[in-house]
């Protein structure tokens, strides 16, 4: 989850988020190099005493400052496209969860086996335990087994909402009458937080999403013992 | 009630490779009802479609469509 004065991404919990962070760091590195080089050239240009005898003619420098940026762009574009297609790819999922947005809470349906359906409301600040976080904790978490491909179908019953968990690199709008598919694989146990990301009315800020990742055995135990 | 030992869900369907899975749900529902109309409720192969539409369609949609099926106002061709 996000913490105070956090500037970059949340810790990743899925292989794709790992890749996204790697790509971000790669792009930032290129950006830093370019900014430094150009900044250096601008500064030296302002502070030297050359006169513009060759201003209108300079084929060599024209070639250099065309070819180098072209290669830089290729070095960013290739991994970017690679990642774009990776994000679009998915294996056969093992589990489908439907996530429905409502004003103002999420509800989850697990109907692959028994019919499990429950609402997930934010815990109001006055009911918080000492070890819980304000405005982000919910009463019923969405439980998923780790190291398993999970398909989430996002939809809504009233206005547009948006379901997201940044640590798993997923976000999709919840649109009434439409099912949006997301797939992810969580590679460690834990709690992963998200918040509704489409302005949906008065309590838009108070419909958080909590994903709890547990082992497959515990997960089977949970569905078999669901009242 | 039988214990769930292993997970299984509606597999990837090459007719619906997109993020938008609305039609995947809808055609599974229609296919199931066509199947049981043709082969009867207990025909085992229809089970595939039943599982698919149960997994993919939101419960509120299924309820609404079932009501329409009963009232004879379901717009799809069964
Ligand atoms: Cu919302």
PDB file of C-alpha atoms and ligand atoms in Angstrom:
ATOM      1  CA  UNK A   1       0.000   0.000   0.000  1.00  0.00           C
ATOM      2  CA  UNK A   2       0.975   3.655  -0.256  1.00  0.00           C
ATOM      3  CA  UNK A   3       2.743   5.163   2.736  1.00  0.00           C
ATOM      4  CA  UNK A   4       3.570   8.688   3.839  1.00  0.00           C
ATOM      5  CA  UNK A   5       5.621  10.817   1.418  1.00  0.00           C
ATOM      6  CA  UNK A   6       5.917   7.941  -1.025  1.00  0.00           C
ATOM      7  CA  UNK A   7       7.154   9.241  -4.379  1.00  0.00           C
ATOM      8  CA  UNK A   8       7.283   6.152  -6.560  1.00  0.00           C
ATOM      9  CA  UNK A   9       5.287   2.962  -7.063  1.00  0.00           C
ATOM     10  CA  UNK A  10       3.948   0.676  -4.386  1.00  0.00           C
ATOM     11  CA  UNK A  11       5.860  -2.569  -3.898  1.00  0.00           C
ATOM     12  CA  UNK A  12       4.836  -4.958  -6.611  1.00  0.00           C
ATOM     13  CA  UNK A  13       3.026  -8.198  -5.903  1.00  0.00           C
ATOM     14  CA  UNK A  14       2.733  -9.600  -9.419  1.00  0.00           C
ATOM     15  CA  UNK A  15       5.212 -10.396 -12.218  1.00  0.00           C
ATOM     16  CA  UNK A  16       3.651  -7.840 -14.561  1.00  0.00           C
ATOM     17  CA  UNK A  17       3.948  -5.031 -12.035  1.00  0.00           C
ATOM     18  CA  UNK A  18       7.597  -6.047 -11.629  1.00  0.00           C
ATOM     19  CA  UNK A  19       8.046  -5.598 -15.384  1.00  0.00           C
ATOM     20  CA  UNK A  20       6.253  -2.249 -15.337  1.00  0.00           C
ATOM     21  CA  UNK A  21       8.527  -0.946 -12.589  1.00  0.00           C
ATOM     22  CA  UNK A  22      11.589  -2.149 -14.519  1.00  0.00           C
ATOM     23  CA  UNK A  23      10.373  -0.331 -17.616  1.00  0.00           C
ATOM     24  CA  UNK A  24       9.680   2.829 -15.652  1.00  0.00           C
ATOM     25  CA  UNK A  25      13.195   2.771 -14.201  1.00  0.00           C
ATOM     26  CA  UNK A  26      14.673   2.161 -17.655  1.00  0.00           C
ATOM     27  CA  UNK A  27      12.756   5.074 -19.162  1.00  0.00           C
ATOM     28  CA  UNK A  28      13.737   7.329 -16.258  1.00  0.00           C
ATOM     29  CA  UNK A  29      17.391   6.430 -16.791  1.00  0.00           C
ATOM     30  CA  UNK A  30      17.239   7.422 -20.468  1.00  0.00           C
ATOM     31  CA  UNK A  31      15.400  10.591 -19.501  1.00  0.00           C
ATOM     32  CA  UNK A  32      18.047  11.532 -16.942  1.00  0.00           C
ATOM     33  CA  UNK A  33      20.878  10.940 -19.414  1.00  0.00           C
ATOM     34  CA  UNK A  34      19.210  13.061 -22.103  1.00  0.00           C
ATOM     35  CA  UNK A  35      18.379  15.883 -19.692  1.00  0.00           C
ATOM     36  CA  UNK A  36      21.932  15.938 -18.354  1.00  0.00           C
ATOM     37  CA  UNK A  37      23.499  15.966 -21.816  1.00  0.00           C
ATOM     38  CA  UNK A  38      21.202  18.633 -23.224  1.00  0.00           C
ATOM     39  CA  UNK A  39      21.508  20.722 -20.050  1.00  0.00           C
ATOM     40  CA  UNK A  40      25.286  20.537 -20.276  1.00  0.00           C
ATOM     41  CA  UNK A  41      25.261  21.607 -23.936  1.00  0.00           C
ATOM     42  CA  UNK A  42      22.906  24.527 -23.261  1.00  0.00           C
ATOM     43  CA  UNK A  43      25.087  25.747 -20.409  1.00  0.00           C
ATOM     44  CA  UNK A  44      28.314  25.556 -22.425  1.00  0.00           C
ATOM     45  CA  UNK A  45      26.640  27.314 -25.355  1.00  0.00           C
ATOM     46  CA  UNK A  46      25.675  30.211 -23.126  1.00  0.00           C
ATOM     47  CA  UNK A  47      29.046  30.451 -21.447  1.00  0.00           C
ATOM     48  CA  UNK A  48      31.517  30.155 -24.323  1.00  0.00           C
ATOM     49  CA  UNK A  49      32.883  32.861 -26.589  1.00  0.00           C
ATOM     50  CA  UNK A  50      32.470  31.177 -30.013  1.00  0.00           C
ATOM     51  CA  UNK A  51      31.007  33.196 -32.848  1.00  0.00           C
ATOM     52  CA  UNK A  52      28.498  31.784 -35.365  1.00  0.00           C
ATOM     53  CA  UNK A  53      30.759  31.492 -38.416  1.00  0.00           C
ATOM     54  CA  UNK A  54      29.317  28.009 -39.361  1.00  0.00           C
ATOM     55  CA  UNK A  55      25.725  28.554 -38.177  1.00  0.00           C
ATOM     56  CA  UNK A  56      24.013  27.759 -41.492  1.00  0.00           C
ATOM     57  CA  UNK A  57      26.093  24.713 -42.437  1.00  0.00           C
ATOM     58  CA  UNK A  58      26.870  21.641 -40.280  1.00  0.00           C
ATOM     59  CA  UNK A  59      25.981  18.298 -41.799  1.00  0.00           C
ATOM     60  CA  UNK A  60      27.903  16.220 -39.306  1.00  0.00           C
ATOM     61  CA  UNK A  61      26.147  17.637 -36.250  1.00  0.00           C
ATOM     62  CA  UNK A  62      22.777  17.368 -38.035  1.00  0.00           C
ATOM     63  CA  UNK A  63      23.373  13.657 -38.613  1.00  0.00           C
ATOM     64  CA  UNK A  64      24.497  13.094 -35.025  1.00  0.00           C
ATOM     65  CA  UNK A  65      21.546  14.815 -33.403  1.00  0.00           C
ATOM     66  CA  UNK A  66      19.110  12.962 -35.654  1.00  0.00           C
ATOM     67  CA  UNK A  67      20.555   9.470 -35.345  1.00  0.00           C
ATOM     68  CA  UNK A  68      21.182   9.437 -31.586  1.00  0.00           C
ATOM     69  CA  UNK A  69      17.611  10.431 -30.617  1.00  0.00           C
ATOM     70  CA  UNK A  70      16.287   7.878 -33.126  1.00  0.00           C
ATOM     71  CA  UNK A  71      18.188   5.105 -31.348  1.00  0.00           C
ATOM     72  CA  UNK A  72      17.143   6.410 -27.946  1.00  0.00           C
ATOM     73  CA  UNK A  73      13.507   6.244 -29.027  1.00  0.00           C
ATOM     74  CA  UNK A  74      13.955   2.694 -30.286  1.00  0.00           C
ATOM     75  CA  UNK A  75      15.474   1.700 -26.931  1.00  0.00           C
ATOM     76  CA  UNK A  76      12.340   2.988 -25.208  1.00  0.00           C
ATOM     77  CA  UNK A  77       9.794   1.805 -27.789  1.00  0.00           C
ATOM     78  CA  UNK A  78      10.909  -1.837 -27.961  1.00  0.00           C
ATOM     79  CA  UNK A  79      10.541  -2.692 -24.268  1.00  0.00           C
ATOM     80  CA  UNK A  80       7.367  -0.615 -24.174  1.00  0.00           C
ATOM     81  CA  UNK A  81       5.743  -2.641 -26.954  1.00  0.00           C
ATOM     82  CA  UNK A  82       7.018  -5.870 -25.426  1.00  0.00           C
ATOM     83  CA  UNK A  83       5.309  -4.954 -22.162  1.00  0.00           C
ATOM     84  CA  UNK A  84       2.133  -3.798 -23.891  1.00  0.00           C
ATOM     85  CA  UNK A  85       1.671  -7.210 -25.496  1.00  0.00           C
ATOM     86  CA  UNK A  86       2.640  -9.014 -22.288  1.00  0.00           C
ATOM     87  CA  UNK A  87      -0.113  -7.158 -20.421  1.00  0.00           C
ATOM     88  CA  UNK A  88      -2.627  -8.177 -23.061  1.00  0.00           C
ATOM     89  CA  UNK A  89      -1.663 -11.835 -22.913  1.00  0.00           C
ATOM     90  CA  UNK A  90      -3.270 -14.222 -20.505  1.00  0.00           C
ATOM     91  CA  UNK A  91      -3.336 -17.909 -19.774  1.00  0.00           C
ATOM     92  CA  UNK A  92      -6.456 -19.830 -18.980  1.00  0.00           C
ATOM     93  CA  UNK A  93      -7.497 -18.455 -15.606  1.00  0.00           C
ATOM     94  CA  UNK A  94      -8.250 -20.845 -12.734  1.00  0.00           C
ATOM     95  CA  UNK A  95     -10.719 -18.631 -10.967  1.00  0.00           C
ATOM     96  CA  UNK A  96     -13.272 -16.013 -11.994  1.00  0.00           C
ATOM     97  CA  UNK A  97     -14.412 -13.338  -9.597  1.00  0.00           C
ATOM     98  CA  UNK A  98     -17.042 -10.794 -10.496  1.00  0.00           C
ATOM     99  CA  UNK A  99     -16.607  -7.412  -8.935  1.00  0.00           C
ATOM    100  CA  UNK A 100     -19.655  -5.167  -9.038  1.00  0.00           C
ATOM    101  CA  UNK A 101     -19.484  -1.483  -8.191  1.00  0.00           C
ATOM    102  CA  UNK A 102     -22.363   0.087  -6.286  1.00  0.00           C
ATOM    103  CA  UNK A 103     -22.978   3.506  -4.781  1.00  0.00           C
ATOM    104  CA  UNK A 104     -20.904   3.227  -2.552  1.00  0.00           C
ATOM    105  CA  UNK A 105     -19.367  -0.151  -1.990  1.00  0.00           C
ATOM    106  CA  UNK A 106     -18.027  -3.101  -3.973  1.00  0.00           C
ATOM    107  CA  UNK A 107     -19.581  -6.535  -4.005  1.00  0.00           C
ATOM    108  CA  UNK A 108     -17.854  -9.740  -5.058  1.00  0.00           C
ATOM    109  CA  UNK A 109     -19.317 -12.874  -6.605  1.00  0.00           C
ATOM    110  CA  UNK A 110     -17.511 -16.204  -6.738  1.00  0.00           C
ATOM    111  CA  UNK A 111     -19.752 -18.478  -8.779  1.00  0.00           C
ATOM    112  CA  UNK A 112     -17.333 -21.063 -10.210  1.00  0.00           C
ATOM    113  CA  UNK A 113     -18.413 -23.547  -7.558  1.00  0.00           C
ATOM    114  CA  UNK A 114     -20.850 -22.675  -4.815  1.00  0.00           C
ATOM    115  CA  UNK A 115     -22.601 -19.365  -4.949  1.00  0.00           C
ATOM    116  CA  UNK A 116     -20.560 -16.998  -2.875  1.00  0.00           C
ATOM    117  CA  UNK A 117     -21.609 -13.367  -2.926  1.00  0.00           C
ATOM    118  CA  UNK A 118     -20.815 -10.653  -0.419  1.00  0.00           C
ATOM    119  CA  UNK A 119     -20.565  -6.886  -0.029  1.00  0.00           C
ATOM    120  CA  UNK A 120     -17.387  -5.111   0.889  1.00  0.00           C
ATOM    121  CA  UNK A 121     -17.936  -1.888   2.831  1.00  0.00           C
ATOM    122  CA  UNK A 122     -15.317   0.476   4.186  1.00  0.00           C
ATOM    123  CA  UNK A 123     -14.839   0.312   7.951  1.00  0.00           C
ATOM    124  CA  UNK A 124     -15.809   3.723   9.386  1.00  0.00           C
ATOM    125  CA  UNK A 125     -13.063   5.508  11.324  1.00  0.00           C
ATOM    126  CA  UNK A 126     -14.800   5.148  14.695  1.00  0.00           C
ATOM    127  CA  UNK A 127     -14.908   1.337  14.390  1.00  0.00           C
ATOM    128  CA  UNK A 128     -11.220   0.878  13.552  1.00  0.00           C
ATOM    129  CA  UNK A 129      -8.992  -1.428  15.552  1.00  0.00           C
ATOM    130  CA  UNK A 130      -5.583  -0.082  16.584  1.00  0.00           C
ATOM    131  CA  UNK A 131      -3.785  -1.981  13.825  1.00  0.00           C
ATOM    132  CA  UNK A 132      -6.049  -0.867  10.978  1.00  0.00           C
ATOM    133  CA  UNK A 133      -5.699   1.920   8.456  1.00  0.00           C
ATOM    134  CA  UNK A 134      -8.181   4.771   8.109  1.00  0.00           C
ATOM    135  CA  UNK A 135     -10.446   4.978   5.009  1.00  0.00           C
ATOM    136  CA  UNK A 136      -8.939   1.915   3.306  1.00  0.00           C
ATOM    137  CA  UNK A 137      -9.925  -1.098   5.422  1.00  0.00           C
ATOM    138  CA  UNK A 138     -13.060  -3.072   4.469  1.00  0.00           C
ATOM    139  CA  UNK A 139     -15.269  -5.477   6.397  1.00  0.00           C
ATOM    140  CA  UNK A 140     -15.143  -8.306   3.821  1.00  0.00           C
ATOM    141  CA  UNK A 141     -11.986  -8.584   1.741  1.00  0.00           C
ATOM    142  CA  UNK A 142     -11.757 -10.102  -1.712  1.00  0.00           C
ATOM    143  CA  UNK A 143      -9.825 -13.325  -1.104  1.00  0.00           C
ATOM    144  CA  UNK A 144      -7.626 -14.819  -3.843  1.00  0.00           C
ATOM    145  CA  UNK A 145      -5.228 -17.770  -3.875  1.00  0.00           C
ATOM    146  CA  UNK A 146      -1.638 -16.793  -4.598  1.00  0.00           C
ATOM    147  CA  UNK A 147       0.347 -18.060  -7.608  1.00  0.00           C
ATOM    148  CA  UNK A 148      -2.900 -18.661  -9.473  1.00  0.00           C
ATOM    149  CA  UNK A 149      -4.259 -16.905 -12.545  1.00  0.00           C
ATOM    150  CA  UNK A 150      -7.318 -14.983 -11.481  1.00  0.00           C
ATOM    151  CA  UNK A 151      -9.846 -13.392 -13.813  1.00  0.00           C
ATOM    152  CA  UNK A 152     -11.768 -10.420 -12.492  1.00  0.00           C
ATOM    153  CA  UNK A 153     -14.872  -9.275 -14.340  1.00  0.00           C
ATOM    154  CA  UNK A 154     -15.648  -5.697 -13.419  1.00  0.00           C
ATOM    155  CA  UNK A 155     -19.088  -4.197 -13.842  1.00  0.00           C
ATOM    156  CA  UNK A 156     -21.459  -1.833 -12.095  1.00  0.00           C
ATOM    157  CA  UNK A 157     -25.101  -1.622 -11.123  1.00  0.00           C
ATOM    158  CA  UNK A 158     -25.526   2.156 -11.100  1.00  0.00           C
ATOM    159  CA  UNK A 159     -22.923   4.725 -12.246  1.00  0.00           C
ATOM    160  CA  UNK A 160     -19.381   4.253 -13.557  1.00  0.00           C
ATOM    161  CA  UNK A 161     -16.834   3.209 -10.945  1.00  0.00           C
ATOM    162  CA  UNK A 162     -13.296   1.985 -11.444  1.00  0.00           C
ATOM    163  CA  UNK A 163     -11.734  -1.044  -9.794  1.00  0.00           C
ATOM    164  CA  UNK A 164      -8.000  -0.951  -9.203  1.00  0.00           C
ATOM    165  CA  UNK A 165      -5.160  -2.512  -7.240  1.00  0.00           C
ATOM    166  CA  UNK A 166      -1.898  -0.697  -8.064  1.00  0.00           C
ATOM    167  CA  UNK A 167       0.349  -3.372  -6.519  1.00  0.00           C
ATOM    168  CA  UNK A 168      -1.059  -5.884  -9.010  1.00  0.00           C
ATOM    169  CA  UNK A 169      -0.986  -3.446 -11.948  1.00  0.00           C
ATOM    170  CA  UNK A 170      -4.707  -3.708 -12.673  1.00  0.00           C
ATOM    171  CA  UNK A 171      -7.362  -1.067 -13.239  1.00  0.00           C
ATOM    172  CA  UNK A 172     -10.624  -1.182 -15.174  1.00  0.00           C
ATOM    173  CA  UNK A 173     -13.735   0.941 -15.307  1.00  0.00           C
ATOM    174  CA  UNK A 174     -16.898  -0.629 -13.888  1.00  0.00           C
ATOM    175  CA  UNK A 175     -19.558   0.230 -16.445  1.00  0.00           C
ATOM    176  CA  UNK A 176     -23.235  -0.765 -16.086  1.00  0.00           C
ATOM    177  CA  UNK A 177     -24.197  -3.328 -18.741  1.00  0.00           C
ATOM    178  CA  UNK A 178     -20.631  -4.215 -19.637  1.00  0.00           C
ATOM    179  CA  UNK A 179     -18.127  -6.728 -18.304  1.00  0.00           C
ATOM    180  CA  UNK A 180     -14.481  -5.681 -18.300  1.00  0.00           C
ATOM    181  CA  UNK A 181     -11.958  -8.435 -17.836  1.00  0.00           C
ATOM    182  CA  UNK A 182      -8.730  -8.202 -15.861  1.00  0.00           C
ATOM    183  CA  UNK A 183      -6.314 -10.997 -15.134  1.00  0.00           C
ATOM    184  CA  UNK A 184      -3.506 -11.132 -12.619  1.00  0.00           C
ATOM    185  CA  UNK A 185      -1.326 -13.483 -10.666  1.00  0.00           C
ATOM    186  CA  UNK A 186      -0.323 -12.581  -7.131  1.00  0.00           C
ATOM    187  CA  UNK A 187       3.090 -13.977  -6.292  1.00  0.00           C
ATOM    188  CA  UNK A 188       3.080 -13.471  -2.553  1.00  0.00           C
ATOM    189  CA  UNK A 189       0.641 -13.523   0.336  1.00  0.00           C
ATOM    190  CA  UNK A 190      -0.550 -10.244   1.783  1.00  0.00           C
ATOM    191  CA  UNK A 191      -3.066  -7.426   1.677  1.00  0.00           C
ATOM    192  CA  UNK A 192      -3.225  -5.182  -1.368  1.00  0.00           C
ATOM    193  CA  UNK A 193      -5.208  -1.977  -1.363  1.00  0.00           C
ATOM    194  CA  UNK A 194      -6.935   0.145  -3.972  1.00  0.00           C
ATOM    195  CA  UNK A 195      -9.611   2.802  -4.181  1.00  0.00           C
ATOM    196  CA  UNK A 196     -12.464   3.546  -6.562  1.00  0.00           C
ATOM    197  CA  UNK A 197     -10.892   5.542  -9.388  1.00  0.00           C
ATOM    198  CA  UNK A 198     -13.848   7.105 -11.158  1.00  0.00           C
ATOM    199  CA  UNK A 199     -15.732   9.965  -9.526  1.00  0.00           C
ATOM    200  CA  UNK A 200     -19.008   8.219  -8.690  1.00  0.00           C
ATOM    201  CA  UNK A 201     -20.787  10.476  -6.226  1.00  0.00           C
ATOM    202  CA  UNK A 202     -20.750  11.666  -2.631  1.00  0.00           C
ATOM    203  CA  UNK A 203     -18.940   8.681  -1.125  1.00  0.00           C
ATOM    204  CA  UNK A 204     -16.535   8.028  -3.996  1.00  0.00           C
ATOM    205  CA  UNK A 205     -13.599   8.304  -1.590  1.00  0.00           C
ATOM    206  CA  UNK A 206     -15.111   5.780   0.786  1.00  0.00           C
ATOM    207  CA  UNK A 207     -15.355   2.607  -1.289  1.00  0.00           C
ATOM    208  CA  UNK A 208     -11.882   1.050  -1.015  1.00  0.00           C
ATOM    209  CA  UNK A 209     -10.794  -2.299  -2.444  1.00  0.00           C
ATOM    210  CA  UNK A 210      -8.810  -4.817  -0.402  1.00  0.00           C
ATOM    211  CA  UNK A 211      -7.383  -7.977  -1.942  1.00  0.00           C
ATOM    212  CA  UNK A 212      -6.184 -10.643   0.468  1.00  0.00           C
ATOM    213  CA  UNK A 213      -3.817 -13.179  -1.042  1.00  0.00           C
ATOM    214  CA  UNK A 214      -3.546 -16.520   0.752  1.00  0.00           C
ATOM    215  CA  UNK A 215      -2.320 -20.042  -0.010  1.00  0.00           C
ATOM    216  CA  UNK A 216      -4.416 -22.364  -2.165  1.00  0.00           C
ATOM    217  CA  UNK A 217      -5.204 -24.647   0.782  1.00  0.00           C
ATOM    218  CA  UNK A 218      -6.441 -21.783   2.911  1.00  0.00           C
ATOM    219  CA  UNK A 219      -8.441 -20.518  -0.037  1.00  0.00           C
ATOM    220  CA  UNK A 220     -10.185 -23.876  -0.560  1.00  0.00           C
ATOM    221  CA  UNK A 221     -10.787 -23.973   3.158  1.00  0.00           C
ATOM    222  CA  UNK A 222     -12.360 -20.519   2.985  1.00  0.00           C
ATOM    223  CA  UNK A 223     -14.752 -21.339   0.140  1.00  0.00           C
ATOM    224  CA  UNK A 224     -15.732 -24.674   1.657  1.00  0.00           C
ATOM    225  CA  UNK A 225     -16.532 -23.058   4.991  1.00  0.00           C
ATOM    226  CA  UNK A 226     -18.306 -19.984   3.651  1.00  0.00           C
ATOM    227  CA  UNK A 227     -21.629 -19.760   5.457  1.00  0.00           C
TER     228      UNK A 227
ATOM    229  CA  UNK B   1     -22.760 -29.935  -0.178  1.00  0.00           C
ATOM    230  CA  UNK B   2     -19.722 -31.382  -1.932  1.00  0.00           C
ATOM    231  CA  UNK B   3     -16.270 -30.111  -1.031  1.00  0.00           C
ATOM    232  CA  UNK B   4     -14.470 -27.997  -3.610  1.00  0.00           C
ATOM    233  CA  UNK B   5     -11.088 -29.687  -4.169  1.00  0.00           C
ATOM    234  CA  UNK B   6      -9.838 -27.930  -7.258  1.00  0.00           C
ATOM    235  CA  UNK B   7     -10.537 -24.692  -9.054  1.00  0.00           C
ATOM    236  CA  UNK B   8     -11.932 -24.566 -12.558  1.00  0.00           C
ATOM    237  CA  UNK B   9     -13.603 -21.792 -14.492  1.00  0.00           C
ATOM    238  CA  UNK B  10     -14.737 -20.805 -17.983  1.00  0.00           C
ATOM    239  CA  UNK B  11     -11.629 -21.137 -20.182  1.00  0.00           C
ATOM    240  CA  UNK B  12     -10.268 -18.585 -22.668  1.00  0.00           C
ATOM    241  CA  UNK B  13     -12.553 -18.431 -25.708  1.00  0.00           C
ATOM    242  CA  UNK B  14     -10.921 -17.274 -28.978  1.00  0.00           C
ATOM    243  CA  UNK B  15     -14.215 -15.696 -30.048  1.00  0.00           C
ATOM    244  CA  UNK B  16     -13.832 -13.230 -27.192  1.00  0.00           C
ATOM    245  CA  UNK B  17     -10.173 -12.202 -27.030  1.00  0.00           C
ATOM    246  CA  UNK B  18     -10.986  -8.685 -25.844  1.00  0.00           C
ATOM    247  CA  UNK B  19     -11.188  -7.007 -22.500  1.00  0.00           C
ATOM    248  CA  UNK B  20     -14.915  -6.643 -23.113  1.00  0.00           C
ATOM    249  CA  UNK B  21     -16.411  -9.988 -22.060  1.00  0.00           C
ATOM    250  CA  UNK B  22     -20.073  -8.966 -22.145  1.00  0.00           C
ATOM    251  CA  UNK B  23     -20.873 -11.115 -25.179  1.00  0.00           C
ATOM    252  CA  UNK B  24     -18.924 -14.052 -23.740  1.00  0.00           C
ATOM    253  CA  UNK B  25     -21.377 -14.106 -20.841  1.00  0.00           C
ATOM    254  CA  UNK B  26     -24.430 -13.484 -23.021  1.00  0.00           C
ATOM    255  CA  UNK B  27     -23.687 -16.125 -25.626  1.00  0.00           C
ATOM    256  CA  UNK B  28     -22.866 -18.706 -22.948  1.00  0.00           C
ATOM    257  CA  UNK B  29     -26.277 -18.034 -21.415  1.00  0.00           C
ATOM    258  CA  UNK B  30     -28.054 -18.296 -24.761  1.00  0.00           C
ATOM    259  CA  UNK B  31     -26.051 -21.403 -25.746  1.00  0.00           C
ATOM    260  CA  UNK B  32     -27.026 -23.145 -22.527  1.00  0.00           C
ATOM    261  CA  UNK B  33     -30.722 -22.511 -23.090  1.00  0.00           C
ATOM    262  CA  UNK B  34     -30.494 -23.603 -26.728  1.00  0.00           C
ATOM    263  CA  UNK B  35     -28.686 -26.726 -25.565  1.00  0.00           C
ATOM    264  CA  UNK B  36     -31.269 -27.749 -22.986  1.00  0.00           C
ATOM    265  CA  UNK B  37     -34.132 -26.957 -25.343  1.00  0.00           C
ATOM    266  CA  UNK B  38     -32.630 -29.319 -27.882  1.00  0.00           C
ATOM    267  CA  UNK B  39     -31.196 -32.060 -25.651  1.00  0.00           C
ATOM    268  CA  UNK B  40     -33.103 -31.734 -22.376  1.00  0.00           C
ATOM    269  CA  UNK B  41     -32.132 -30.528 -18.898  1.00  0.00           C
ATOM    270  CA  UNK B  42     -29.981 -33.545 -18.029  1.00  0.00           C
ATOM    271  CA  UNK B  43     -27.817 -33.701 -21.145  1.00  0.00           C
ATOM    272  CA  UNK B  44     -24.256 -33.656 -19.720  1.00  0.00           C
ATOM    273  CA  UNK B  45     -22.662 -31.564 -22.508  1.00  0.00           C
ATOM    274  CA  UNK B  46     -24.918 -28.609 -21.655  1.00  0.00           C
ATOM    275  CA  UNK B  47     -23.185 -28.455 -18.299  1.00  0.00           C
ATOM    276  CA  UNK B  48     -20.209 -26.731 -19.959  1.00  0.00           C
ATOM    277  CA  UNK B  49     -22.330 -23.734 -20.966  1.00  0.00           C
ATOM    278  CA  UNK B  50     -24.089 -23.631 -17.619  1.00  0.00           C
ATOM    279  CA  UNK B  51     -20.778 -23.449 -15.792  1.00  0.00           C
ATOM    280  CA  UNK B  52     -19.528 -20.820 -18.231  1.00  0.00           C
ATOM    281  CA  UNK B  53     -22.478 -18.486 -17.867  1.00  0.00           C
ATOM    282  CA  UNK B  54     -22.635 -18.970 -14.100  1.00  0.00           C
ATOM    283  CA  UNK B  55     -18.956 -18.034 -13.865  1.00  0.00           C
ATOM    284  CA  UNK B  56     -19.094 -15.092 -16.240  1.00  0.00           C
ATOM    285  CA  UNK B  57     -22.469 -13.391 -15.802  1.00  0.00           C
ATOM    286  CA  UNK B  58     -23.215 -11.184 -12.799  1.00  0.00           C
ATOM    287  CA  UNK B  59     -25.912 -12.766 -10.628  1.00  0.00           C
ATOM    288  CA  UNK B  60     -28.212  -9.790 -11.147  1.00  0.00           C
ATOM    289  CA  UNK B  61     -28.096 -10.279 -14.930  1.00  0.00           C
ATOM    290  CA  UNK B  62     -28.853 -14.002 -14.630  1.00  0.00           C
ATOM    291  CA  UNK B  63     -31.790 -13.252 -12.372  1.00  0.00           C
ATOM    292  CA  UNK B  64     -33.158 -10.680 -14.789  1.00  0.00           C
ATOM    293  CA  UNK B  65     -32.773 -12.982 -17.804  1.00  0.00           C
ATOM    294  CA  UNK B  66     -34.326 -15.920 -15.957  1.00  0.00           C
ATOM    295  CA  UNK B  67     -37.340 -13.755 -15.166  1.00  0.00           C
ATOM    296  CA  UNK B  68     -37.561 -12.779 -18.827  1.00  0.00           C
ATOM    297  CA  UNK B  69     -37.262 -16.432 -19.900  1.00  0.00           C
ATOM    298  CA  UNK B  70     -40.150 -17.327 -17.626  1.00  0.00           C
ATOM    299  CA  UNK B  71     -42.262 -14.444 -18.867  1.00  0.00           C
ATOM    300  CA  UNK B  72     -41.340 -15.263 -22.468  1.00  0.00           C
ATOM    301  CA  UNK B  73     -39.896 -11.802 -23.068  1.00  0.00           C
ATOM    302  CA  UNK B  74     -36.214 -12.764 -23.411  1.00  0.00           C
ATOM    303  CA  UNK B  75     -34.977 -10.983 -26.561  1.00  0.00           C
ATOM    304  CA  UNK B  76     -32.414 -13.631 -27.625  1.00  0.00           C
ATOM    305  CA  UNK B  77     -33.145 -16.463 -30.050  1.00  0.00           C
ATOM    306  CA  UNK B  78     -33.363 -19.675 -28.049  1.00  0.00           C
TER     307      UNK B  78
HETATM  308 CU1  LIG C   1     -17.085   4.371  -7.115  1.00  0.00          CU
END
